[in-house]
Coordinates of C-alpha atoms and ligand atoms in Angstrom, one line a residue:
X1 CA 0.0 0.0 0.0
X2 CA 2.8 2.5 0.8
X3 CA 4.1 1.8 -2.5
X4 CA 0.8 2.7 -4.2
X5 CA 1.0 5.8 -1.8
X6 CA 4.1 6.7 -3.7
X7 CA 3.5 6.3 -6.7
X8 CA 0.6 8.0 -6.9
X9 CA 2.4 10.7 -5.4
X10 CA 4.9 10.4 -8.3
X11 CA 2.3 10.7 -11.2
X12 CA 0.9 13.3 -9.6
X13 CA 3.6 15.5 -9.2
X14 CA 4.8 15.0 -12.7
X15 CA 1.2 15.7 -13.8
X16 CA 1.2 19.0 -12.3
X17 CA 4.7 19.9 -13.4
X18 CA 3.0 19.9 -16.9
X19 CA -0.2 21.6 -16.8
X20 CA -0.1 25.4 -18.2
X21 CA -3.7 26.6 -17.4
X22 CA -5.0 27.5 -14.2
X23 CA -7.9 25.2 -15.4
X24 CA -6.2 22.3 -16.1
X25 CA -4.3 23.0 -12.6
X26 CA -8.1 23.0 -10.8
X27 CA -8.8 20.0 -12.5
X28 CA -5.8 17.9 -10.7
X29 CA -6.5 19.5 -7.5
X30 CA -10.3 17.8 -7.3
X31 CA -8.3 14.5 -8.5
X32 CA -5.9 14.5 -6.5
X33 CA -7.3 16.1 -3.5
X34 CA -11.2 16.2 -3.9
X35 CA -13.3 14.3 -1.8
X36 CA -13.8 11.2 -4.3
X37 CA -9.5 11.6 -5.0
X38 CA -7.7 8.3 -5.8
X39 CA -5.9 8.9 -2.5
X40 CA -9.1 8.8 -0.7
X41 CA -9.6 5.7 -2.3
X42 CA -6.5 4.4 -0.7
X43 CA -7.5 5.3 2.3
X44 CA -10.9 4.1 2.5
X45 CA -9.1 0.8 2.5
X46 CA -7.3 1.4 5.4
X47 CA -10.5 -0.3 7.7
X48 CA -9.0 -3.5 6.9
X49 CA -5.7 -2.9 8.3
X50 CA -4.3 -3.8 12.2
X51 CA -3.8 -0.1 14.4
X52 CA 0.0 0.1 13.5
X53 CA -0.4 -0.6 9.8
X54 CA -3.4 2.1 9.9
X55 CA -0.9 4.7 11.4
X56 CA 2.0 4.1 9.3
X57 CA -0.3 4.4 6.3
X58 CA -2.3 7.4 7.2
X59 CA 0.9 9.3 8.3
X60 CA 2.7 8.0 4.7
X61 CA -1.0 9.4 2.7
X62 CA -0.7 13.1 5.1
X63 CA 2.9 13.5 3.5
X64 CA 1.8 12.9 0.0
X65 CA -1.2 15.2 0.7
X66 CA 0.9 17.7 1.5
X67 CA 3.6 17.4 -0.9
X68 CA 1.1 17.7 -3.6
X69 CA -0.8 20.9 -2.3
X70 CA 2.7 22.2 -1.9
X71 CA 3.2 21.6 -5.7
X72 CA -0.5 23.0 -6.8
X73 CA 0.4 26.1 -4.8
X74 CA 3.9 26.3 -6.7
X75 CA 2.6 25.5 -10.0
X76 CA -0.1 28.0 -9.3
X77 CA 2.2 30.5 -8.6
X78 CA 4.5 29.9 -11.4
X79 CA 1.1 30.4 -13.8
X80 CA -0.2 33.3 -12.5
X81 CA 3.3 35.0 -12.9
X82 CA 3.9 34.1 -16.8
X83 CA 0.1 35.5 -16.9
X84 CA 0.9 38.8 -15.7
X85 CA 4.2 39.1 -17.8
X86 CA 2.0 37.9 -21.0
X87 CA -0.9 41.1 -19.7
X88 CA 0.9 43.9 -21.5
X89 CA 0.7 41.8 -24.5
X90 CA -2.5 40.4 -24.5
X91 CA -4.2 43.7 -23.1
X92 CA -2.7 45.9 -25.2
X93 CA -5.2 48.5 -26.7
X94 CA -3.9 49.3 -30.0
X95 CA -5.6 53.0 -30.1
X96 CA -5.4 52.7 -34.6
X97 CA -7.4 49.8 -34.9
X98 CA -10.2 51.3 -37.1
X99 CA -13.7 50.2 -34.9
X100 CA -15.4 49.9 -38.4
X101 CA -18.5 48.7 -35.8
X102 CA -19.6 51.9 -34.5
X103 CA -22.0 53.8 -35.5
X104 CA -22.8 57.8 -35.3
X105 CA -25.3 59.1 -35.4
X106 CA -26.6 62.9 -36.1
X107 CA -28.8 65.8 -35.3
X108 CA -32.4 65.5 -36.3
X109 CA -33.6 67.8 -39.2
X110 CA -35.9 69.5 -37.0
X111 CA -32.7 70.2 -34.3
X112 CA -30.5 71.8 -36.9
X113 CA -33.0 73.8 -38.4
X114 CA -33.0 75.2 -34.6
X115 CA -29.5 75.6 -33.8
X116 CA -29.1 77.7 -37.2
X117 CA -32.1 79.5 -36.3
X118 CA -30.9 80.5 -33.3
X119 CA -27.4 81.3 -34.4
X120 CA -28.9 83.9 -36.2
X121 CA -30.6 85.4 -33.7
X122 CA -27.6 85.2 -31.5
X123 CA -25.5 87.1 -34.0
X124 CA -28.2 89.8 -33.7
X125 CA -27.5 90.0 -30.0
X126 CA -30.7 87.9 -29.2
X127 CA -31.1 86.1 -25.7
X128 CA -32.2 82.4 -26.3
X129 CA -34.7 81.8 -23.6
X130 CA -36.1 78.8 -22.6
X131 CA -40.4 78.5 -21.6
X132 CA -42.6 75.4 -20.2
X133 CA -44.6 73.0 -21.9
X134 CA -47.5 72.9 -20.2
X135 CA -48.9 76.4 -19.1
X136 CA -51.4 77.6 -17.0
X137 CA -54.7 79.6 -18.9
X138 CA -52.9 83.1 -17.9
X139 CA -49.8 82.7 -19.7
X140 CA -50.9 80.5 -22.5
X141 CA -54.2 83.0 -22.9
X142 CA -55.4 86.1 -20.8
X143 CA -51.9 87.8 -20.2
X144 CA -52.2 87.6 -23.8
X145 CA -55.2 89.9 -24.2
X146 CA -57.2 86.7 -24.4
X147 CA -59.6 86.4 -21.7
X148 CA -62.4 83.7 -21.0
X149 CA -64.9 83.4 -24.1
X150 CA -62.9 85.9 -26.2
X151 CA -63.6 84.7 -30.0
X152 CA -60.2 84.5 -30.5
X153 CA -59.5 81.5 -28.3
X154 CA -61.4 79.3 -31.2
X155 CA -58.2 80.2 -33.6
X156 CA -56.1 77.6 -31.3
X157 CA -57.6 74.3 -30.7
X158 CA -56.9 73.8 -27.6
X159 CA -55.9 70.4 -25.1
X160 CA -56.8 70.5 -21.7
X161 CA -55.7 68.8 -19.1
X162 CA -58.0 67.6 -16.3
X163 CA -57.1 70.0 -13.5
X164 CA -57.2 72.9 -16.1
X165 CA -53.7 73.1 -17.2
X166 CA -52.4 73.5 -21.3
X167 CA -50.2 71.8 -23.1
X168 CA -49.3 75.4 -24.6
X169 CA -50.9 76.3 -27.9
X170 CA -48.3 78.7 -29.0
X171 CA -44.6 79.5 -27.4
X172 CA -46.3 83.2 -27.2
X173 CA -46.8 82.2 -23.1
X174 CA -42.7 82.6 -23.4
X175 CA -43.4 86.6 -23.9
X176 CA -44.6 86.4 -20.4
X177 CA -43.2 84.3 -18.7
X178 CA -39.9 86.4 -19.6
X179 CA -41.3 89.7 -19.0
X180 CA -42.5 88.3 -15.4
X181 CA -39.2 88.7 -14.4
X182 CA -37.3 90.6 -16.7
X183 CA -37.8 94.5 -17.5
X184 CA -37.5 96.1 -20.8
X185 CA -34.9 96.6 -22.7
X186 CA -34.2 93.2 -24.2
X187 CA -34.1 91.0 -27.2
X188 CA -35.2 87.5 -26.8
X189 CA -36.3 84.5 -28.6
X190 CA -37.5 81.3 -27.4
X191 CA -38.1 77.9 -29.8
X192 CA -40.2 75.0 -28.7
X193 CA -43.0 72.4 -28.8
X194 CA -46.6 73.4 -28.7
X195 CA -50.0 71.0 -28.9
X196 CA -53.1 72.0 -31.2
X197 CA -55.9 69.8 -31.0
X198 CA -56.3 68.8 -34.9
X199 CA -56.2 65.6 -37.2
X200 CA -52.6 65.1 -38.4
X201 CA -52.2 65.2 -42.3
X202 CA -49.2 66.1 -44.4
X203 CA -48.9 69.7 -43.2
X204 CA -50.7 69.7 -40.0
X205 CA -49.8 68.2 -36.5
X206 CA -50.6 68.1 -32.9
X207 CA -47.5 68.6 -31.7
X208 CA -45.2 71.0 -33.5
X209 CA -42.8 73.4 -32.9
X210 CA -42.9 77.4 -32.8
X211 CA -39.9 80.5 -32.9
X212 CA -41.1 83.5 -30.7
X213 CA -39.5 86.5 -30.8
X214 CA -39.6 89.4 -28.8
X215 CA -38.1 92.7 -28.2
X216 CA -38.9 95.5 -26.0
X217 CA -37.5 99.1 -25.5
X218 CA -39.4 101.9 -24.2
X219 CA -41.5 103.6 -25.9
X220 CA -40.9 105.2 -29.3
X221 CA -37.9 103.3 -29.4
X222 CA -39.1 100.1 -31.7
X223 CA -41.1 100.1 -34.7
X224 CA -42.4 98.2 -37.5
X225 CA -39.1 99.2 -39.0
X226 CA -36.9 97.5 -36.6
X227 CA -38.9 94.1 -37.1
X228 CA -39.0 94.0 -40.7
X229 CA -35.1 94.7 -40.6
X230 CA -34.8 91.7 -38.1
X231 CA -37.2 89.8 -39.7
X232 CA -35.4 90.3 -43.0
X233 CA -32.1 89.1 -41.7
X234 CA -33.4 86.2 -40.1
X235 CA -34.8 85.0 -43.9
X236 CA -31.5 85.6 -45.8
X237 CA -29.1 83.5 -43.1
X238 CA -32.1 80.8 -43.4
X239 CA -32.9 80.9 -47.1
X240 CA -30.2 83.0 -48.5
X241 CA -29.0 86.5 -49.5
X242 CA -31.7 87.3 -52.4
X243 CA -34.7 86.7 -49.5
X244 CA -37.0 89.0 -49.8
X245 CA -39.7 89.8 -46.8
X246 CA -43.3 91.2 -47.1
X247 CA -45.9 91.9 -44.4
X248 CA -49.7 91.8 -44.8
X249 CA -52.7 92.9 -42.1
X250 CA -54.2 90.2 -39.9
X251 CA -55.3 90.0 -36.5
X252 CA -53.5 88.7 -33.2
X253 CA -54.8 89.7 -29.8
X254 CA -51.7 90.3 -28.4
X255 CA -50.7 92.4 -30.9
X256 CA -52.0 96.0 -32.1
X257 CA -51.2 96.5 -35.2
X258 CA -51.3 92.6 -36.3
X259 CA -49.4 90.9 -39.6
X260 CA -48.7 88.0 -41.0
X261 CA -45.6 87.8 -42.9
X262 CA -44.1 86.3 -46.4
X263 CA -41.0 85.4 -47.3
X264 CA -40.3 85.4 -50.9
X265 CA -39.9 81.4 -51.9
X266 CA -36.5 80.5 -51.9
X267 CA -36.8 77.7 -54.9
X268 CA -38.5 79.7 -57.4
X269 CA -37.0 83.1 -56.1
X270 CA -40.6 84.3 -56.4
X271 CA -41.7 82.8 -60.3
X272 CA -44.4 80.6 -58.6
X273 CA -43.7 77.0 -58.1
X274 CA -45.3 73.8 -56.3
X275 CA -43.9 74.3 -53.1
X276 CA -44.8 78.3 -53.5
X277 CA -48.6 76.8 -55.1
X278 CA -47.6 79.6 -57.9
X279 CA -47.6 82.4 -55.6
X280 CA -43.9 83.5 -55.6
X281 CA -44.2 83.7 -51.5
X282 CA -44.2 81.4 -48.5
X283 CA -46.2 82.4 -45.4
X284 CA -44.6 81.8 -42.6
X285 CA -46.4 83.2 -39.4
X286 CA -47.5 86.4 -37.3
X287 CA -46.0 89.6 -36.1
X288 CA -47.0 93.2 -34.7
X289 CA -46.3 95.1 -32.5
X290 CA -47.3 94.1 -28.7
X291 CA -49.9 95.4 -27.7
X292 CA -49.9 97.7 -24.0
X293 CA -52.5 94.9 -23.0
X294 CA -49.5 92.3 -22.4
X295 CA -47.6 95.1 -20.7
X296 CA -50.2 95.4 -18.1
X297 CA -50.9 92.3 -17.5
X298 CA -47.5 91.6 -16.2
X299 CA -47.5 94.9 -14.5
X300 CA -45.7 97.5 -16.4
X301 CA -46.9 101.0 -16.6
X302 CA -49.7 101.0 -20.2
X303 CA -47.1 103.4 -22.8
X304 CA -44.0 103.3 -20.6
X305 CA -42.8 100.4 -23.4
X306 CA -42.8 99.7 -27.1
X307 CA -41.9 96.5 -28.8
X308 CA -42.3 94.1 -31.3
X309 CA -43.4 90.1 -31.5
X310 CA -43.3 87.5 -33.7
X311 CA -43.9 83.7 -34.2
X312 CA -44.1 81.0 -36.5
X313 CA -43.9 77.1 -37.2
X314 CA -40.3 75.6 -37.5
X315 CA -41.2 72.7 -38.9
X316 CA -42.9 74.4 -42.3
X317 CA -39.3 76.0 -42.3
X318 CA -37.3 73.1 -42.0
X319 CA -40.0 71.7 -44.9
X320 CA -38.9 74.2 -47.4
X321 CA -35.3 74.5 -46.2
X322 CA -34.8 70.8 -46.9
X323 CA -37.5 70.3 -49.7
X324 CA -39.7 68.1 -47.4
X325 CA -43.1 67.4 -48.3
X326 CA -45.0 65.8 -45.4
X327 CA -44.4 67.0 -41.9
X328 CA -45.5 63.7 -40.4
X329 CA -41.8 62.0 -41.4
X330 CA -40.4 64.4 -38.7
X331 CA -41.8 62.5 -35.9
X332 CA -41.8 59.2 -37.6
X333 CA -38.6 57.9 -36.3
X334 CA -38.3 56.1 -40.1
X335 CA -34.3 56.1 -40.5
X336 CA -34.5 56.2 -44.5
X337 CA -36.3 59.3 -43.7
X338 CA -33.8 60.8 -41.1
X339 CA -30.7 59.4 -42.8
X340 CA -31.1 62.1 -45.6
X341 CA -30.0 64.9 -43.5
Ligands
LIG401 N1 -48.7 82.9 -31.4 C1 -49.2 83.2 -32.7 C2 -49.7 81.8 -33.3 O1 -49.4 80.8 -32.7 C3 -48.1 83.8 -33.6 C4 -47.8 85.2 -33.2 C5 -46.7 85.4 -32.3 C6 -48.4 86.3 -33.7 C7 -46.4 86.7 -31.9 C8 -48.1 87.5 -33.3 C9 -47.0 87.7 -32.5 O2 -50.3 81.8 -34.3

């Protein structure tokens, strides 16, 4: 039996002196020293034997399990160390390797049109101002010279929440919620989403995006003057230098005297095309000049100030910018729609 002590010993040790993987190293361990171990088997065998036999063996089997963990532990160590002088090869992050798998991506249409837009206005010394999306009935409405049952709430079909919020109608509720806290003189404009309750179809949505502009001086200081000149340099950096502007009368009740305002149509330069419907001009939205209403109603003295205000859809602009004929792709999410821009 000793010599079957020995010997197994013997094949042991020579086994582990070969193995090269911590795996491999595991695997001799449990058959060498696991519980169902060919040494155990020896010494299950060990019952049949007189007292002094027992103790010569199991003293003889102790060494051997000893000498063996002592070469596992060696051998262990001896792996782990080539290991760790292979890691600078094997981890070595080559920083050229071209990662052909990633992917960029890029700005939506709709954000780019914005950026530029705003770019614009920045270079005219505009403040970029940020409102809410949901509004109470003051801002989005009566601070706006629209009170309860005033005929001119019908031109906005309106959402409204349960507890009698808005999802805004039109970023106008911006002009207030600026002038809340800010007093004249300033320049601001403000883009964002607003909700309309109508049936989508290729040139209407509920939810949609509006510019407002506004800027304030006291009075006698702004005219109709100064918005056509900004409005005018707003169109050629969008459309180009040959952009020409034109206002016509309408009706806003927030503004006294009210227009809405073209901008000649930047593919036919003003011939009449399809995207123009043969009229040479592209309406884009509403203007005038505030009227002292709004000023009161966020309590500044009626005549102290002057100003102008204007808004309009950015998505009809990013339509003719980019030749775009249905505004329900922009919120489509369809890639071979969005991978055009
Ligand atoms: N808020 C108006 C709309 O949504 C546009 C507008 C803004 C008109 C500012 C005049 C002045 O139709």
């Amino acid at each position: 039996m000793k010599n079957q002590i020995s010997k197994i010993q013997k094949i042991a040790i020579k086994e582990i002196g070969k193995v090269k993987s911590l795996e491999d190293l595991e695997k001799l361990k449990v058959k060498y020293l696991g519980r169902k171990s060919v040494l155990t088997d020896v010494l299950r065998s060990l019952k049949d034997l007189n007292p002094e036999e027992k103790k010569a063996i199991g003293e003889e089997s102790n060494k051997t399990k000893q000498a063996i963990d002592l070469k596992l532990k060696e051998k262990e160590i001896e792996i782990r160390n080539k290991e760790l002088k292979n890691i600078d090869e094997k981890e070595r992050i080559d920083i050229t390797y071209p990662c052909g798998q990633t992917k960029r991506g890029h700005l939506h249409p709709l954000t780019r049109v914005r950026y530029e837009i705003e770019e614009i206005f920045k270079s005219m010394g505009f403040l970029v101002v940020d409102g809410r999306d949901v509004e109470d009935e003051f801002h989005n409405f009566d601070a706006l010279n629209m009170p309860k049952n005033h005929p001119a709430r019908d031109m906005q079909d309106t959402f409204w929440l349960k507890d009698g919020a808005v999802p805004r109608t039109q970023t106008s509720s911006v002009q207030i919620r600026f002038m809340e806290k800010n007093k004249p003189p300033f320049r601001i404009v403000s883009i964002g989403t607003v909700y309309r309750n109508e049936n989508s179809d290729a040139t209407h949505e509920f939810n949609f995006h509006q510019i407002e502009c506004l800027m304030v001086d006291k009075s006698g200081k702004i005219t109709v003057a100064n918005f056509k000149s900004v409005m005018s340099e707003f169109m050629k950096g969008l459309f180009g230098k040959e952009t020409q502007t034109r206002l016509r009368p309408s009706y806003f009740p927030f503004v006294e005297p009210g227009f809405e305002f073209d901008a000649s149509c930047p593919y036919c330069k003003g011939s009449g095309c399809k995207i123009c419907k043969k009229t040479g001009w592209i309406e884009l939205g509403g203007a005038g000049i505030v009227n002292q209403n709004v000023f009161t109603s966020v309590g500044f003295k009626e005549d102290e100030y002057e100003g102008f205000a204007f808004g309009f859809g950015i998505e009809r602009l990013a339509m003719i910018k980019y030749g775009i004929d249905d505004i329900r792709l922009f919120h489509s999410g369809d890639l071979r729609f969005l991978e055009q821009f």
